[in-house]
Coordinates of C-alpha atoms and ligand atoms in Angstrom, one line a residue:
M1 CA -3.9 18.0 21.7
E2 CA -3.6 14.3 21.0
N3 CA -7.0 12.5 20.9
K4 CA -7.0 9.8 23.6
N5 CA -10.2 8.1 22.5
K6 CA -8.7 6.3 19.6
I7 CA -7.7 2.9 18.2
I8 CA -4.0 2.4 17.4
V9 CA -3.6 0.2 14.3
V10 CA -0.2 -1.4 13.9
D11 CA 0.8 -1.6 10.2
F12 CA 2.5 -4.9 9.2
G13 CA 2.3 -4.1 5.4
A14 CA 0.1 -5.1 2.5
Q15 CA -2.5 -2.2 2.8
Y16 CA -4.5 -3.9 5.6
A17 CA -3.9 -1.2 8.2
H18 CA -5.4 1.6 6.1
L19 CA -8.5 -0.5 5.4
I20 CA -8.8 -1.2 9.2
A21 CA -8.4 2.5 9.9
R22 CA -11.2 3.3 7.4
R23 CA -13.5 0.7 9.1
V24 CA -12.8 2.3 12.5
R25 CA -13.7 5.7 11.0
Q26 CA -16.9 4.1 9.6
L27 CA -17.7 3.3 13.2
G28 CA -17.3 6.9 14.2
V29 CA -14.0 6.4 16.1
Y30 CA -10.5 8.0 15.6
S31 CA -7.6 5.7 14.7
K32 CA -3.9 6.2 14.3
I33 CA -1.7 4.0 12.1
V34 CA 1.7 3.3 13.6
L35 CA 4.7 1.2 12.6
P36 CA 5.6 -1.9 14.7
E37 CA 8.7 -0.2 16.0
A38 CA 6.6 2.8 17.4
P39 CA 7.7 3.6 21.0
L40 CA 5.5 2.2 23.8
E41 CA 4.5 5.8 24.7
E42 CA 2.4 5.8 21.5
F43 CA 0.1 3.1 22.8
K44 CA -0.4 4.4 26.2
G45 CA -3.1 7.0 25.4
C46 CA -5.3 4.7 23.2
C47 CA -8.5 2.8 24.1
G48 CA -7.5 -0.3 22.1
I49 CA -5.0 -1.8 19.7
I50 CA -5.5 -3.6 16.4
L51 CA -2.5 -5.6 14.9
S52 CA -3.0 -5.7 11.2
G53 CA -2.3 -8.5 8.7
G54 CA 0.9 -8.6 6.7
P55 CA 2.8 -10.8 4.2
N56 CA 5.5 -12.2 6.6
S57 CA 5.7 -15.3 8.8
V58 CA 6.3 -14.7 12.5
Y59 CA 9.1 -17.2 12.8
E60 CA 11.2 -15.5 10.1
E61 CA 14.0 -13.5 11.7
E62 CA 13.3 -10.4 9.7
A63 CA 9.5 -10.5 10.4
P64 CA 8.3 -7.1 11.9
K65 CA 7.3 -7.4 15.5
V66 CA 5.8 -5.2 18.2
S67 CA 7.2 -4.9 21.7
K68 CA 5.8 -7.6 24.0
E69 CA 5.2 -4.8 26.5
I70 CA 2.0 -3.6 24.7
F71 CA 0.3 -6.7 26.2
E72 CA 1.1 -5.3 29.7
L73 CA -0.7 -2.0 29.2
E74 CA -4.1 -3.4 30.1
K75 CA -5.6 -2.4 26.7
P76 CA -7.8 -4.6 24.6
V77 CA -5.8 -6.1 21.6
L78 CA -7.2 -7.6 18.4
G79 CA -4.8 -9.4 16.2
L80 CA -5.8 -10.0 12.6
C81 CA -4.2 -12.7 10.4
Y82 CA -0.5 -12.0 10.8
G83 CA -1.4 -9.8 13.8
H84 CA -3.2 -12.9 15.3
Q85 CA -0.2 -15.1 14.7
L86 CA 2.2 -12.5 16.1
M87 CA 0.2 -12.1 19.3
A88 CA 0.1 -15.9 19.8
Y89 CA 3.9 -16.1 19.1
L90 CA 4.8 -13.2 21.4
L91 CA 2.7 -14.7 24.2
K92 CA 4.5 -18.0 23.9
G93 CA 2.0 -20.0 21.8
K94 CA 3.1 -21.8 18.7
V95 CA 2.7 -20.8 15.0
E96 CA 3.3 -23.2 12.2
K97 CA 3.0 -23.4 8.4
G98 CA -0.6 -24.6 7.8
T99 CA -0.9 -28.0 6.2
V100 CA -4.0 -26.9 4.1
K101 CA -3.7 -23.4 2.9
E102 CA -7.0 -21.7 3.2
F103 CA -7.1 -18.8 0.8
G104 CA -10.3 -17.0 -0.1
T105 CA -13.7 -17.6 1.6
A106 CA -14.3 -20.1 4.4
Q107 CA -17.0 -20.8 6.9
L108 CA -16.4 -19.8 10.5
E109 CA -18.2 -21.9 13.1
I110 CA -18.7 -19.6 16.1
Q111 CA -18.8 -21.1 19.6
K112 CA -20.9 -18.4 21.3
Q113 CA -22.5 -15.4 19.7
E114 CA -21.4 -13.0 22.4
G115 CA -18.6 -10.6 23.0
L116 CA -16.6 -10.2 19.8
F117 CA -19.2 -12.3 18.0
E118 CA -22.3 -10.7 19.4
G119 CA -25.1 -10.4 16.8
L120 CA -23.5 -12.9 14.4
Q121 CA -24.8 -16.2 13.0
E122 CA -23.6 -19.6 14.2
K123 CA -21.8 -19.8 10.8
E124 CA -20.3 -16.8 9.1
T125 CA -18.5 -16.5 5.8
I126 CA -15.0 -15.1 6.3
W127 CA -12.0 -14.3 4.2
M128 CA -8.6 -15.9 4.7
S129 CA -5.3 -15.0 3.1
H130 CA -2.4 -16.5 5.1
G131 CA -0.9 -20.0 5.1
D132 CA 0.4 -20.0 8.7
T133 CA -1.8 -21.0 11.7
V134 CA -1.6 -20.9 15.5
K135 CA -1.0 -24.5 16.5
K136 CA -0.7 -24.1 20.3
L137 CA -2.5 -21.4 22.2
P138 CA -0.8 -19.1 24.7
Q139 CA -1.7 -19.4 28.3
G140 CA -5.1 -18.1 29.2
F141 CA -6.4 -18.3 25.6
K142 CA -9.1 -20.5 24.2
A143 CA -10.6 -21.1 20.7
I144 CA -13.8 -19.2 20.1
G145 CA -14.3 -20.1 16.5
K146 CA -13.0 -22.7 13.9
T147 CA -13.1 -23.5 10.2
S148 CA -12.9 -27.0 8.6
D149 CA -9.1 -26.5 8.2
C150 CA -8.3 -24.4 11.2
D151 CA -9.2 -25.2 14.8
N152 CA -7.8 -21.8 16.1
A153 CA -9.4 -19.5 13.5
A154 CA -10.6 -17.3 16.4
I155 CA -9.0 -17.2 19.8
A156 CA -9.4 -15.1 22.9
N157 CA -8.1 -14.4 26.4
L158 CA -11.4 -13.1 27.8
E159 CA -9.9 -12.0 31.1
K160 CA -7.4 -9.7 29.4
N161 CA -9.6 -8.8 26.3
F162 CA -7.0 -10.2 23.8
F163 CA -8.5 -11.6 20.6
G164 CA -7.0 -13.1 17.5
L165 CA -8.6 -13.9 14.2
Q166 CA -6.9 -15.9 11.5
F167 CA -9.1 -14.1 8.9
H168 CA -9.8 -10.5 7.8
P169 CA -13.0 -8.9 9.2
E170 CA -12.0 -5.6 7.5
V171 CA -12.5 -6.8 3.9
T172 CA -15.9 -6.8 2.2
H173 CA -15.5 -10.5 1.5
T174 CA -16.2 -11.1 5.2
P175 CA -19.8 -9.9 5.0
N176 CA -20.3 -9.4 8.8
G177 CA -16.7 -8.3 9.4
L178 CA -17.7 -4.7 10.3
K179 CA -20.0 -6.1 13.0
I180 CA -17.0 -7.9 14.6
L181 CA -14.9 -4.7 14.5
E182 CA -17.9 -2.8 15.9
N183 CA -18.1 -5.2 18.8
F184 CA -14.4 -4.8 19.5
V185 CA -14.1 -1.0 19.1
L186 CA -17.4 0.1 20.7
N187 CA -18.2 -2.7 23.2
I188 CA -14.9 -4.1 24.2
C189 CA -12.6 -1.0 23.9
K190 CA -15.6 1.2 24.8
C191 CA -14.4 3.9 22.4
K192 CA -16.7 6.9 22.2
K193 CA -18.0 7.9 18.8
D194 CA -16.3 11.2 18.3
W195 CA -14.9 10.9 14.8
S196 CA -17.0 12.7 12.2
M197 CA -16.3 14.4 8.9
K198 CA -16.9 17.8 10.6
N199 CA -14.1 17.1 13.1
Y200 CA -11.9 15.8 10.4
I201 CA -12.4 19.0 8.4
E202 CA -11.4 21.0 11.5
M203 CA -8.4 18.9 12.1
K204 CA -7.2 19.0 8.5
C205 CA -7.7 22.8 8.2
K206 CA -5.4 23.2 11.2
E207 CA -2.9 20.8 9.7
I208 CA -3.0 22.6 6.3
K209 CA -2.5 26.0 7.9
K210 CA 0.4 24.7 9.9
Q211 CA 2.1 23.2 6.8
V212 CA 1.4 26.1 4.5
K213 CA 2.2 28.8 7.0
G214 CA 2.2 32.2 5.2
R215 CA 2.5 30.7 1.7
N216 CA -0.1 30.0 -1.1
V217 CA -1.2 26.8 -2.8
F218 CA -1.3 25.9 -6.5
L219 CA -3.5 23.0 -7.6
L220 CA -4.3 21.4 -10.9
A221 CA -8.1 20.8 -10.9
S222 CA -9.5 18.3 -13.4
G223 CA -13.0 18.8 -12.2
G224 CA -13.1 15.2 -10.8
V225 CA -14.3 14.5 -7.3
D226 CA -10.8 14.3 -5.7
S227 CA -9.3 17.5 -7.0
T228 CA -12.5 19.4 -6.4
V229 CA -12.8 18.2 -2.8
A230 CA -9.1 18.9 -2.2
L231 CA -9.6 22.4 -3.6
A232 CA -12.7 23.0 -1.4
L233 CA -10.8 21.9 1.7
L234 CA -7.8 24.1 0.9
H235 CA -10.1 26.9 0.2
K236 CA -11.8 26.5 3.5
A237 CA -8.4 26.4 5.3
L238 CA -6.7 29.2 3.5
G239 CA -9.4 31.4 1.8
S240 CA -9.8 32.0 -1.9
E241 CA -7.0 34.5 -2.3
R242 CA -4.4 32.0 -1.3
V243 CA -5.5 29.0 -3.5
Y244 CA -4.8 29.1 -7.2
A245 CA -6.5 26.3 -9.3
L246 CA -5.7 25.6 -12.9
H247 CA -7.8 23.4 -15.2
V248 CA -6.5 22.1 -18.5
D249 CA -9.2 21.5 -21.1
T250 CA -7.7 18.7 -23.2
G251 CA -10.6 18.6 -25.7
F252 CA -11.1 15.0 -24.6
M253 CA -13.4 15.9 -21.7
R254 CA -17.2 15.3 -21.6
L255 CA -19.5 17.6 -23.5
N256 CA -19.0 21.2 -22.3
E257 CA -17.4 19.8 -19.1
S258 CA -14.7 22.3 -18.6
S259 CA -17.0 25.3 -18.6
W260 CA -19.5 23.5 -16.5
V261 CA -16.8 22.8 -13.8
G262 CA -15.7 26.4 -14.1
R263 CA -19.3 27.7 -13.4
Q264 CA -19.8 25.3 -10.5
L265 CA -16.6 26.4 -8.8
E266 CA -17.3 30.0 -9.5
K267 CA -20.7 29.6 -7.8
L268 CA -18.9 28.2 -4.7
G269 CA -16.7 31.3 -4.5
F270 CA -13.4 29.9 -5.9
A271 CA -12.1 33.2 -7.2
N272 CA -8.8 31.9 -8.4
F273 CA -9.9 29.2 -10.8
H274 CA -8.5 29.4 -14.3
I275 CA -9.1 27.3 -17.5
V276 CA -6.4 26.7 -20.1
N277 CA -7.9 25.7 -23.4
A278 CA -5.3 23.3 -24.9
E279 CA -7.7 21.4 -27.2
K280 CA -5.7 22.2 -30.4
E281 CA -2.4 21.0 -29.0
F282 CA -3.9 17.8 -27.7
F283 CA -5.6 16.9 -31.0
E284 CA -2.3 17.7 -32.8
C285 CA -0.3 15.3 -30.5
V286 CA -2.5 12.3 -31.2
K287 CA -2.8 12.9 -34.9
G288 CA -2.6 9.6 -36.9
L289 CA -2.0 7.4 -33.7
I290 CA -3.9 4.1 -33.4
D291 CA -2.1 2.1 -30.7
P292 CA -3.8 2.9 -27.3
E293 CA -0.5 3.0 -25.4
E294 CA 1.0 5.4 -28.0
K295 CA -2.1 7.6 -27.5
R296 CA -1.7 7.5 -23.7
K297 CA 2.0 8.3 -24.0
A298 CA 1.5 11.3 -26.3
I299 CA -1.3 12.7 -24.2
G300 CA 0.6 12.2 -20.9
Q301 CA 3.7 14.0 -22.3
K302 CA 1.6 16.8 -23.7
F303 CA -0.1 17.2 -20.3
I304 CA 3.3 17.5 -18.6
D305 CA 4.5 20.0 -21.2
I306 CA 1.5 22.2 -20.7
Q307 CA 1.6 22.0 -16.9
N308 CA 5.3 23.0 -16.9
R309 CA 4.7 25.8 -19.3
E310 CA 1.8 27.2 -17.2
L311 CA 3.8 26.9 -14.0
K312 CA 6.7 28.8 -15.7
N313 CA 4.3 31.5 -17.0
L314 CA 3.0 31.9 -13.4
D315 CA 6.6 32.3 -12.3
L316 CA 5.7 31.1 -8.8
N317 CA 8.3 31.8 -6.2
P318 CA 9.1 28.5 -4.5
G319 CA 9.5 30.3 -1.2
K320 CA 5.9 31.5 -1.4
W321 CA 4.0 28.6 -3.1
L322 CA 3.2 25.0 -2.3
L323 CA 1.6 22.4 -4.7
G324 CA -1.8 21.0 -3.7
Q325 CA -2.9 17.6 -5.0
G326 CA -6.1 15.6 -4.6
T327 CA -4.3 12.2 -4.2
I328 CA -6.4 9.7 -2.4
Y329 CA -5.3 6.6 -0.6
P330 CA -6.0 4.0 -3.4
D331 CA -4.0 6.2 -5.8
T332 CA -0.9 5.5 -3.7
I333 CA -1.3 1.7 -4.0
E334 CA 0.2 0.1 -7.0
T335 CA -1.6 -3.1 -8.1
A336 CA -1.7 -4.9 -11.3
G337 CA -5.2 -4.1 -12.1
T338 CA -4.8 -0.3 -11.7
K339 CA -1.2 0.3 -12.4
Y340 CA -0.6 2.4 -15.5
A341 CA 3.0 2.8 -16.6
V342 CA 2.2 6.0 -18.4
T343 CA -1.0 7.4 -17.0
I344 CA -1.5 11.1 -16.8
K345 CA -2.5 10.7 -13.2
T346 CA 0.8 9.0 -12.2
H347 CA 2.6 11.5 -14.3
H348 CA 1.2 14.7 -12.9
N349 CA 1.1 13.5 -9.3
R350 CA 4.6 12.1 -9.3
V351 CA 6.8 13.5 -12.1
D352 CA 10.4 14.0 -11.1
S353 CA 10.0 17.7 -10.4
I354 CA 7.0 17.0 -8.2
K355 CA 8.7 14.2 -6.4
K356 CA 11.4 16.6 -5.4
L357 CA 8.8 19.0 -4.1
V358 CA 7.2 16.1 -2.1
E359 CA 10.6 15.3 -0.6
A360 CA 11.0 18.9 0.4
G361 CA 7.6 19.0 2.1
L362 CA 6.2 21.4 -0.5
V363 CA 3.2 19.3 -1.5
V364 CA -0.1 19.4 0.4
E365 CA -2.3 16.3 -0.1
P366 CA -5.1 16.6 2.4
L367 CA -7.0 13.5 1.1
N368 CA -4.2 11.0 1.0
L369 CA -5.5 8.8 3.8
L370 CA -9.1 8.7 2.5
Y371 CA -11.0 6.4 0.2
K372 CA -13.3 7.6 -2.5
D373 CA -16.6 7.2 -0.5
E374 CA -15.0 9.2 2.4
V375 CA -13.9 11.9 -0.1
R376 CA -17.5 12.2 -1.3
E377 CA -18.7 12.5 2.3
L378 CA -16.2 15.2 2.9
G379 CA -17.2 17.0 -0.2
E380 CA -20.9 16.9 0.9
E381 CA -19.9 18.2 4.3
L382 CA -18.0 21.1 2.7
G383 CA -21.2 22.0 0.8
L384 CA -20.3 20.8 -2.7
S385 CA -23.3 20.0 -4.8
E386 CA -24.4 16.4 -5.3
K387 CA -23.6 16.8 -9.0
L388 CA -20.0 17.6 -8.2
V389 CA -19.5 15.0 -5.5
W390 CA -21.2 12.1 -7.3
R391 CA -19.4 12.5 -10.6
H392 CA -18.0 9.2 -11.8
P393 CA -14.2 8.6 -12.0
F394 CA -12.9 9.7 -15.4
P395 CA -9.5 8.7 -16.8
G396 CA -6.9 11.5 -17.3
P397 CA -6.7 10.9 -21.1
G398 CA -10.5 11.0 -21.1
L399 CA -12.5 10.2 -24.2
A400 CA -9.3 9.8 -26.2
I401 CA -9.0 6.3 -24.8
R402 CA -12.7 5.6 -25.1
C403 CA -12.6 6.3 -28.8
L404 CA -10.9 3.3 -30.4
C405 CA -8.9 3.7 -33.6
S406 CA -8.0 1.3 -36.3
D407 CA -5.8 0.7 -39.4
A408 CA -8.5 -1.7 -40.7
I409 CA -6.1 -4.6 -40.8
S410 CA -8.1 -7.4 -39.2
E411 CA -7.0 -10.9 -38.3
D412 CA -8.7 -14.1 -39.3
V413 CA -11.3 -14.9 -36.6
V414 CA -13.0 -17.9 -38.2
S415 CA -11.8 -20.5 -35.6
I416 CA -12.7 -18.4 -32.6
Q417 CA -16.0 -17.6 -34.3
K418 CA -16.8 -21.4 -34.5
R419 CA -16.0 -22.1 -30.9
A420 CA -18.0 -19.1 -29.7
E421 CA -21.0 -20.1 -31.8
I422 CA -21.0 -23.6 -30.1
I423 CA -21.1 -22.0 -26.6
A424 CA -23.7 -19.3 -27.5
K425 CA -26.0 -22.0 -28.9
E426 CA -26.1 -23.7 -25.5
F427 CA -27.8 -20.5 -24.3
N428 CA -30.1 -20.1 -27.4
L429 CA -28.0 -17.2 -28.6
Q430 CA -25.9 -16.4 -31.7
A431 CA -22.3 -15.2 -31.5
K432 CA -20.2 -13.0 -33.8
I433 CA -16.6 -12.1 -33.2
L434 CA -15.6 -8.4 -33.8
P435 CA -12.5 -8.0 -35.9
L436 CA -10.9 -5.5 -33.5
K437 CA -9.1 -6.0 -30.2
S438 CA -9.3 -4.2 -26.9
V439 CA -7.5 -4.2 -23.5
G440 CA -8.5 -6.6 -20.8
V441 CA -6.9 -8.0 -17.7
Q442 CA -6.0 -11.6 -16.6
G443 CA -4.1 -12.4 -13.4
D444 CA -1.4 -9.7 -13.3
A445 CA -1.2 -9.1 -17.0
R446 CA -3.0 -7.0 -19.4
T447 CA -4.5 -8.8 -22.4
Y448 CA -5.3 -7.6 -25.9
A449 CA -8.0 -9.7 -27.5
H450 CA -11.3 -9.8 -29.4
P451 CA -14.8 -9.0 -28.2
C452 CA -17.6 -11.5 -28.9
V453 CA -21.1 -10.2 -29.6
L454 CA -24.1 -12.2 -28.4
I455 CA -27.3 -11.8 -30.4
G456 CA -30.8 -12.9 -29.2
E457 CA -33.3 -12.4 -26.4
A458 CA -32.5 -13.6 -22.8
D459 CA -32.4 -12.2 -19.3
W460 CA -29.2 -10.7 -17.7
K461 CA -28.5 -13.9 -15.8
V462 CA -28.3 -16.0 -19.0
F463 CA -26.2 -13.4 -20.7
E464 CA -23.9 -13.4 -17.7
K465 CA -23.5 -17.1 -17.7
A466 CA -22.8 -17.2 -21.4
S467 CA -20.3 -14.4 -21.1
T468 CA -18.4 -16.1 -18.3
K469 CA -18.3 -19.4 -20.1
I470 CA -17.0 -17.8 -23.3
T471 CA -14.2 -15.8 -21.7
N472 CA -13.2 -18.8 -19.5
E473 CA -13.1 -21.2 -22.4
I474 CA -11.8 -19.1 -25.3
K475 CA -8.6 -17.2 -24.3
E476 CA -8.7 -15.2 -27.6
I477 CA -11.8 -13.5 -26.3
N478 CA -11.6 -11.0 -23.4
R479 CA -15.0 -9.3 -23.6
V480 CA -18.5 -10.3 -24.4
L481 CA -21.2 -7.9 -25.6
R482 CA -24.9 -8.0 -26.1
L483 CA -26.3 -6.5 -29.3
L484 CA -29.0 -4.0 -28.4
T485 CA -29.7 -2.7 -31.8
P486 CA -30.1 -3.6 -34.7
N487 CA -31.4 -7.0 -33.7
A488 CA -29.6 -8.9 -36.4
I489 CA -26.1 -8.7 -37.9
D490 CA -25.7 -9.2 -41.7
S491 CA -22.3 -7.7 -42.1
I492 CA -19.5 -6.4 -39.9
E493 CA -16.7 -4.2 -41.2
L494 CA -13.7 -2.7 -39.4
I495 CA -13.2 0.9 -40.5
K496 CA -9.9 2.7 -40.9
T497 CA -9.9 5.7 -38.6
T498 CA -8.0 7.7 -36.0
L499 CA -8.8 10.3 -33.4
T500 CA -10.6 13.2 -35.1
K501 CA -12.4 16.1 -33.7
E502 CA -15.6 14.9 -35.4
R503 CA -15.4 11.5 -33.8
I504 CA -14.7 12.9 -30.3
Y505 CA -17.7 15.2 -30.7
L506 CA -19.9 12.3 -31.7
L507 CA -18.7 10.4 -28.7
Q508 CA -19.3 13.4 -26.4
L509 CA -22.9 13.5 -27.6
A510 CA -23.5 9.8 -27.0
D511 CA -21.8 10.1 -23.6
D512 CA -24.0 13.0 -22.8
V513 CA -27.1 11.0 -23.6
V514 CA -25.9 8.2 -21.3
M515 CA -25.0 10.4 -18.4
R516 CA -28.3 12.3 -18.5
A517 CA -30.3 9.1 -18.6
V518 CA -28.3 7.7 -15.7
A519 CA -28.8 10.9 -13.6
D520 CA -32.6 11.0 -14.6
A521 CA -33.0 7.4 -13.4
G522 CA -31.3 8.3 -10.1
L523 CA -28.6 5.7 -10.7
M524 CA -25.4 7.9 -10.3
R525 CA -24.7 6.4 -6.9
D526 CA -25.5 2.8 -7.8
I527 CA -23.2 2.7 -10.8
W528 CA -19.5 3.2 -10.0
Q529 CA -18.6 4.3 -13.5
F530 CA -20.2 4.2 -16.9
P531 CA -17.8 4.6 -19.9
T532 CA -19.5 5.1 -23.2
V533 CA -17.1 3.8 -25.9
M534 CA -17.0 4.3 -29.6
I535 CA -15.6 1.5 -31.8
P536 CA -14.8 1.7 -35.5
I537 CA -17.1 -1.1 -36.4
K538 CA -19.7 -0.8 -39.1
I539 CA -22.6 -3.1 -38.7
N540 CA -24.9 -3.8 -41.7
G541 CA -23.1 -1.3 -43.9
I542 CA -23.6 2.0 -42.0
G543 CA -22.0 4.2 -39.3
E544 CA -19.9 3.3 -36.2
S545 CA -20.9 1.5 -33.0
I546 CA -21.3 2.6 -29.4
V547 CA -20.6 0.3 -26.5
L548 CA -22.3 0.9 -23.1
R549 CA -20.1 -0.1 -20.2
P550 CA -21.8 0.5 -16.8
V551 CA -20.1 -1.2 -13.9
D552 CA -20.5 -1.7 -10.2
S553 CA -17.2 -1.7 -8.3
M554 CA -15.2 -1.1 -5.1
E555 CA -12.3 1.2 -5.9
A556 CA -12.0 -0.2 -9.4
M557 CA -9.8 -3.1 -8.6
T558 CA -12.5 -5.6 -9.7
A559 CA -15.9 -4.8 -11.2
R560 CA -19.1 -6.4 -12.3
F561 CA -21.2 -5.2 -15.2
F562 CA -24.3 -3.4 -14.1
P563 CA -27.5 -4.8 -15.6
L564 CA -29.4 -1.7 -16.6
D565 CA -33.2 -1.5 -16.4
K566 CA -35.0 -2.1 -19.7
K567 CA -36.6 1.3 -19.8
V568 CA -33.3 3.2 -19.2
L569 CA -31.6 1.0 -21.8
Q570 CA -34.3 1.7 -24.4
K571 CA -34.2 5.4 -23.8
I572 CA -30.4 5.5 -24.2
T573 CA -30.5 3.3 -27.3
E574 CA -33.1 5.4 -29.1
E575 CA -31.3 8.6 -28.4
V576 CA -27.9 7.3 -29.3
L577 CA -29.2 5.9 -32.5
A578 CA -30.7 9.2 -33.4
L579 CA -27.2 10.6 -33.6
E580 CA -25.9 10.8 -37.2
G581 CA -23.1 8.4 -37.8
I582 CA -24.0 5.8 -35.2
S583 CA -25.7 2.6 -36.4
S584 CA -25.5 0.2 -33.6
V585 CA -25.5 0.0 -29.8
L586 CA -23.9 -2.8 -27.8
F587 CA -23.8 -3.5 -24.1
D588 CA -20.6 -4.9 -22.4
L589 CA -21.4 -8.0 -20.3
T590 CA -17.9 -8.6 -19.0
H591 CA -16.8 -8.5 -15.4
K592 CA -13.3 -7.3 -14.4
P593 CA -11.4 -9.5 -14.8
P594 CA -11.3 -10.5 -17.6
G595 CA -12.4 -7.1 -19.0
T596 CA -11.0 -3.9 -17.7
I597 CA -13.4 -1.0 -16.9
E598 CA -12.1 1.1 -19.7
W599 CA -11.9 0.0 -23.3
E600 CA -8.8 1.2 -25.2
Ligands
XMP701 P1 -9.3 -0.3 -15.8 O1 -9.7 0.1 -17.2 O2 -7.9 -0.7 -15.6 O3 -9.5 1.1 -14.9 O4 -10.3 -1.3 -15.2 C1 -9.5 1.1 -13.5 C2 -9.8 2.5 -13.1 O5 -8.7 3.5 -13.5 C3 -9.3 4.5 -14.3 N1 -8.2 4.9 -15.2 C4 -7.5 6.0 -15.1 N2 -7.5 7.0 -14.2 N3 -5.8 8.1 -15.4 C5 -6.7 8.1 -14.4 O6 -6.7 9.0 -13.6 C6 -5.7 7.2 -16.4 O7 -5.0 7.3 -17.3 C7 -6.6 6.1 -16.2 N4 -6.9 5.0 -17.0 C8 -7.9 4.3 -16.3 C9 -10.5 3.9 -14.9 O8 -11.4 4.9 -15.3 C10 -11.0 3.1 -13.8 O9 -11.7 3.9 -12.8

């Protein structure tokens, strides 16, 4: 039975529709995303319509459009950005290229704090991302909010409950955007709150059963949040006999991670969970490699080989088996910051053989419309432990990319050193350039540049300012670190080294210290991700160095370094230093951009 109490979101491209749908779910209401050409029938059963943003201009011939008849259904309509312009255009208003292009944040001056704007301030920060503007309002409309560059930033036909916003209330850069959507969905459309994870689970279980029919499902389970929650949902829908999960232990996992994951799942009654120990093969395939991309490629290929081999060994009859995957919505979006040409993830979710299965309808992806926080909520609802659900994202190649290698051939860094020293001095700090390079991101491109270490005492704000100034002014530097220990640097040496079992084990121990300290301090939910990185840098003549990289983020597209509490930091530093072979601990002060979350 089709749910009538829902919001229809019309998708005009550029990912906005999915974000709007997520916000509507956050409000406890069902939504359905449809394409502009959806038949009018689709709209008849809903309680309101949201027209999403999109990259086009309404006056272009090819621009996607909805049927004008949706405005005759007596349903409330909210147009956002392109959707706002389209509504004005279809109802005989006028849309033109804006003279001043407002991109980014702007201030909205609200006429009356009622209706759509109930509970808001007179001035609200909003996020704009389109050059076109509504120049002439359609009949029956009036402006209800403006910005310094745009008189018609918010418009309404109050009699018909049609609203148009030039900006995006669905993005987090519009801090009170959710309140605007709440006013529309709950007060204006009068939707009932009947969406919940419980209902979602019921609905998905029915869908899974319908798709899978009498067959079984095979799933590769990394132990990460997404594949574990997908597994639990499939398990609920189909029962343990019909779901087979395989975990590949690459040897680059966290300390004792594979067996921990196995035990956790066993406890939950996943009878068909199997671990392949492929550590030896993985270490063999990265032997002698230094370049991070080469390491990624070798590991990615090995993963596919093992996966194919295991699938062959299982000899699954395609008529009886489907492939399950924990793909979540952000995984399906390709953006510069997160796109990896050769990631394991991309590989094992979309290798050619799997693409063919997807086309044939033989892949079950029950999380593919959800975002990470929703997947976590779903996992909790399914009874997974907090420890499983609140694990941080972990890259497919694991610690192999967090353990940097080097041929010890370093470039001359004297001139960068001098420039960094001048800036550091402004903040009463000292600066030293490390003779290695790591990956970062700038605009759409990845960078490969030097880290700069700051030495001295200051608070996080000062370190942040110094870090931003250094990376802004010196392009040869893409990361700035704070030296935690020792407190002075007499010598720095780049060591020649590759990926060895001993180094990975040492990094596993350091990572374990960090993860335990974070869990003990109750910070797992506050910190999005906390890579612990090993770099082949010898400070003052002994051992290697560990870099701490805690970040706060939304879906990993951008990130800010997470200033750790002094006590937690001290505990981590002391315990890491007690590990034989580690002589210094550093803290990464770089936001993303210009630094990526991972080092490699
Ligand atoms: P960066 O380092 O680009 O990372 O800021 C963004 C997010 O992507 C994760 N990541 C990966 N995830 N396979 C994955 O499944 C990979 O190969 C991979 N590499 C990076 C990273 O941990 C962060 O969450």
